[in-house]
Amino acid sequence: MRSLLLSVLAISLLSACQTPASTKPVEFLDERSAMTVGSLKEPIELVPDVKTGMAARLTGKHISFAYLGPVEWDKSGTLEYGLWVHVAPGSGQQLADIRSPAAVTLQLDSGPVALSPIDAPQLGRSAYQPVAAWGQTAYFDLDVPTLKLMAASQKLELGVKLADGNTTYFFSQTDSRAVLADYMKARAITAD
């Protein structure tokens, strides 16, 4: 019995050592476009504020959630950046079109950053997969200075306009600075 317990423990420890962090940066070559695409393995999850989330749970409704992740498109040394955003509204909420002007705002320590939608390059596969079929997904313009601000900011919030004109906010539950700093390091984006 003791040897079985030690074997299970050893296997668990070895598998834990081999399991990469879910937010580790990844890169793939898109054969369709001949572009190298750099992203996070999994996007950063954002949740609604505690008050909104608790109210939804108490009434048995589904809560809203959002995800975001940086993307680097490298076509023969020409680099472009984008911010992938996926927002899934909860029960009883209806989003405005997230691609409309001023519909999505990033809140950082340095203040709000209005996001401008872009058309991402046509690839054979996406850098990230939408989490919910009923959600909205869009790419937004991202430049290196804004990515650096995101990596240095303790505050990472996403403001999304609702169909009724109000704004709902999503917050990162974890400190995303290390994740974004690792991404910048993997993409050879210097902090200076």
CSV table of C-alpha atoms in Angstrom, one decimal:
chain,number,residue,atom,x,y,z
A,1,MET,CA,0.0,0.0,0.0
A,2,ARG,CA,2.8,2.4,0.9
A,3,SER,CA,4.6,1.7,-2.4
A,4,LEU,CA,1.4,2.4,-4.3
A,5,LEU,CA,0.9,5.7,-2.5
A,6,LEU,CA,4.5,6.7,-3.2
A,7,SER,CA,4.1,5.8,-6.9
A,8,VAL,CA,0.9,7.9,-7.2
A,9,LEU,CA,2.7,10.8,-5.5
A,10,ALA,CA,5.7,10.5,-7.8
A,11,ILE,CA,3.6,10.4,-10.9
A,12,SER,CA,1.6,13.4,-9.7
A,13,LEU,CA,4.7,15.4,-9.0
A,14,LEU,CA,6.2,14.5,-12.4
A,15,SER,CA,3.1,15.4,-14.3
A,16,ALA,CA,2.9,18.7,-12.4
A,17,CYS,CA,6.4,19.5,-13.4
A,18,GLN,CA,5.7,18.8,-17.0
A,19,THR,CA,2.5,20.7,-17.2
A,20,PRO,CA,3.1,24.2,-18.6
A,21,ALA,CA,1.3,27.2,-17.3
A,22,SER,CA,-1.9,27.9,-19.2
A,23,THR,CA,-0.9,31.5,-19.9
A,24,LYS,CA,2.5,30.6,-21.3
A,25,PRO,CA,3.2,32.3,-24.7
A,26,VAL,CA,2.9,30.1,-27.8
A,27,GLU,CA,3.8,30.5,-31.4
A,28,PHE,CA,2.5,28.8,-34.5
A,29,LEU,CA,3.1,29.1,-38.3
A,30,ASP,CA,-0.1,29.6,-40.1
A,31,GLU,CA,0.4,27.7,-43.4
A,32,ARG,CA,-2.5,29.4,-45.1
A,33,SER,CA,-1.0,32.9,-44.7
A,34,ALA,CA,2.7,32.0,-44.1
A,35,MET,CA,2.5,34.2,-41.0
A,36,THR,CA,4.0,33.4,-37.6
A,37,VAL,CA,1.4,34.1,-34.9
A,38,GLY,CA,2.4,34.7,-31.3
A,39,SER,CA,-0.2,34.5,-28.5
A,40,LEU,CA,-0.8,33.2,-25.0
A,41,LYS,CA,-1.7,29.6,-24.7
A,42,GLU,CA,-5.0,30.6,-23.1
A,43,PRO,CA,-6.4,34.2,-23.0
A,44,ILE,CA,-6.7,36.1,-19.7
A,45,GLU,CA,-10.1,35.6,-18.0
A,46,LEU,CA,-12.0,38.6,-16.8
A,47,VAL,CA,-15.1,38.4,-14.5
A,48,PRO,CA,-17.8,40.9,-13.6
A,49,ASP,CA,-17.6,42.9,-10.4
A,50,VAL,CA,-18.4,41.0,-7.2
A,51,LYS,CA,-21.8,42.7,-6.7
A,52,THR,CA,-23.0,41.8,-10.3
A,53,GLY,CA,-21.6,38.3,-10.0
A,54,MET,CA,-23.2,37.7,-6.6
A,55,ALA,CA,-26.6,39.0,-7.8
A,56,ALA,CA,-26.6,36.7,-10.8
A,57,ARG,CA,-25.7,33.7,-8.7
A,58,LEU,CA,-28.3,34.4,-6.2
A,59,THR,CA,-31.0,34.6,-8.8
A,60,GLY,CA,-29.7,31.5,-10.6
A,61,LYS,CA,-28.7,33.4,-13.7
A,62,HIS,CA,-25.6,32.9,-15.8
A,63,ILE,CA,-23.0,35.5,-15.2
A,64,SER,CA,-21.2,37.5,-17.9
A,65,PHE,CA,-17.5,36.9,-18.6
A,66,ALA,CA,-14.8,38.2,-20.9
A,67,TYR,CA,-11.4,37.1,-22.1
A,68,LEU,CA,-8.6,39.0,-23.8
A,69,GLY,CA,-5.2,38.2,-25.2
A,70,PRO,CA,-2.5,39.9,-27.2
A,71,VAL,CA,-1.6,38.6,-30.7
A,72,GLU,CA,1.5,39.3,-32.8
A,73,TRP,CA,1.3,38.6,-36.5
A,74,ASP,CA,4.7,38.3,-38.2
A,75,LYS,CA,4.8,38.3,-41.9
A,76,SER,CA,8.3,38.1,-43.2
A,77,GLY,CA,9.6,40.3,-40.4
A,78,THR,CA,6.8,42.9,-40.6
A,79,LEU,CA,5.1,42.8,-37.2
A,80,GLU,CA,1.5,43.8,-36.3
A,81,TYR,CA,-0.2,43.6,-33.0
A,82,GLY,CA,-3.8,43.1,-32.0
A,83,LEU,CA,-5.9,42.5,-28.8
A,84,TRP,CA,-8.3,39.6,-29.1
A,85,VAL,CA,-11.5,40.2,-27.0
A,86,HIS,CA,-14.3,37.7,-26.4
A,87,VAL,CA,-17.3,38.8,-24.3
A,88,ALA,CA,-20.2,36.5,-23.3
A,89,PRO,CA,-23.2,38.2,-21.8
A,90,GLY,CA,-25.0,36.6,-18.8
A,91,SER,CA,-28.7,36.0,-18.5
A,92,GLY,CA,-30.7,39.1,-19.1
A,93,GLN,CA,-27.8,41.1,-20.5
A,94,GLN,CA,-27.5,42.2,-24.1
A,95,LEU,CA,-24.3,43.7,-25.4
A,96,ALA,CA,-24.0,46.5,-27.9
A,97,ASP,CA,-21.9,45.5,-31.0
A,98,ILE,CA,-18.4,45.4,-29.5
A,99,ARG,CA,-17.0,46.4,-32.9
A,100,SER,CA,-18.9,49.8,-32.8
A,101,PRO,CA,-16.9,52.9,-31.9
A,102,ALA,CA,-16.1,53.3,-28.1
A,103,ALA,CA,-17.9,50.1,-27.3
A,104,VAL,CA,-14.9,48.6,-25.5
A,105,THR,CA,-12.5,50.4,-23.2
A,106,LEU,CA,-9.4,49.0,-21.4
A,107,GLN,CA,-8.9,50.5,-17.9
A,108,LEU,CA,-5.3,50.5,-16.7
A,109,ASP,CA,-3.4,52.2,-13.9
A,110,SER,CA,-2.6,55.1,-16.2
A,111,GLY,CA,-6.3,55.6,-17.2
A,112,PRO,CA,-8.8,54.4,-19.8
A,113,VAL,CA,-7.7,53.3,-23.3
A,114,ALA,CA,-10.4,53.3,-26.0
A,115,LEU,CA,-10.0,50.3,-28.2
A,116,SER,CA,-10.4,50.6,-32.0
A,117,PRO,CA,-11.6,47.5,-33.8
A,118,ILE,CA,-9.4,46.1,-36.6
A,119,ASP,CA,-9.8,43.4,-39.2
A,120,ALA,CA,-7.4,40.6,-38.2
A,121,PRO,CA,-5.4,38.8,-41.0
A,122,GLN,CA,-7.3,35.9,-42.5
A,123,LEU,CA,-5.7,32.8,-41.0
A,124,GLY,CA,-6.3,29.1,-41.2
A,125,ARG,CA,-6.9,29.1,-37.4
A,126,SER,CA,-7.4,31.8,-34.8
A,127,ALA,CA,-4.9,32.7,-32.1
A,128,TYR,CA,-7.6,32.0,-29.5
A,129,GLN,CA,-10.9,30.2,-29.5
A,130,PRO,CA,-14.2,31.8,-28.4
A,131,VAL,CA,-15.4,30.3,-25.1
A,132,ALA,CA,-19.1,30.7,-25.6
A,133,ALA,CA,-21.1,30.4,-28.9
A,134,TRP,CA,-23.4,33.3,-27.9
A,135,GLY,CA,-20.6,35.7,-27.2
A,136,GLN,CA,-19.0,38.4,-29.4
A,137,THR,CA,-15.4,38.2,-30.5
A,138,ALA,CA,-13.4,41.0,-32.1
A,139,TYR,CA,-9.8,42.1,-32.6
A,140,PHE,CA,-8.7,45.6,-31.6
A,141,ASP,CA,-5.7,47.7,-32.5
A,142,LEU,CA,-2.8,47.2,-30.1
A,143,ASP,CA,0.6,48.9,-30.2
A,144,VAL,CA,3.8,48.1,-28.3
A,145,PRO,CA,3.5,51.1,-25.9
A,146,THR,CA,-0.1,50.0,-24.9
A,147,LEU,CA,1.1,46.4,-24.5
A,148,LYS,CA,3.9,47.7,-22.2
A,149,LEU,CA,1.3,49.8,-20.2
A,150,MET,CA,-0.8,46.6,-19.8
A,151,ALA,CA,2.2,44.6,-18.6
A,152,ALA,CA,3.1,47.3,-16.0
A,153,SER,CA,-0.5,47.9,-14.8
A,154,GLN,CA,-1.9,46.4,-11.6
A,155,LYS,CA,-5.3,47.3,-12.8
A,156,LEU,CA,-6.6,45.4,-15.9
A,157,GLU,CA,-10.3,46.0,-16.5
A,158,LEU,CA,-12.5,45.9,-19.6
A,159,GLY,CA,-15.5,48.2,-20.0
A,160,VAL,CA,-18.1,46.9,-22.5
A,161,LYS,CA,-21.2,48.9,-23.6
A,162,LEU,CA,-24.5,47.2,-23.2
A,163,ALA,CA,-27.4,47.5,-25.7
A,164,ASP,CA,-29.2,49.9,-23.2
A,165,GLY,CA,-26.2,52.3,-23.3
A,166,ASN,CA,-24.9,51.4,-19.8
A,167,THR,CA,-21.4,49.9,-19.4
A,168,THR,CA,-20.5,46.7,-17.7
A,169,TYR,CA,-17.0,46.1,-16.3
A,170,PHE,CA,-14.9,43.0,-16.2
A,171,PHE,CA,-11.8,42.5,-13.9
A,172,SER,CA,-8.8,40.3,-13.9
A,173,GLN,CA,-8.9,38.0,-10.8
A,174,THR,CA,-5.2,37.4,-11.0
A,175,ASP,CA,-2.2,39.7,-11.5
A,176,SER,CA,-1.8,39.6,-15.2
A,177,ARG,CA,1.5,41.6,-15.2
A,178,ALA,CA,3.7,38.5,-15.1
A,179,VAL,CA,1.8,36.8,-17.9
A,180,LEU,CA,2.0,39.9,-20.1
A,181,ALA,CA,5.7,40.4,-19.2
A,182,ASP,CA,6.4,36.8,-20.2
A,183,TYR,CA,4.6,37.3,-23.5
A,184,MET,CA,6.7,40.4,-24.3
A,185,LYS,CA,9.8,38.5,-23.4
A,186,ALA,CA,8.8,35.6,-25.6
A,187,ARG,CA,8.0,38.0,-28.5
A,188,ALA,CA,11.4,39.8,-27.9
A,189,ILE,CA,9.6,43.1,-27.1
A,190,THR,CA,11.9,45.0,-24.7
A,191,ALA,CA,10.5,46.8,-21.7
A,192,ASP,CA,12.5,50.0,-22.5
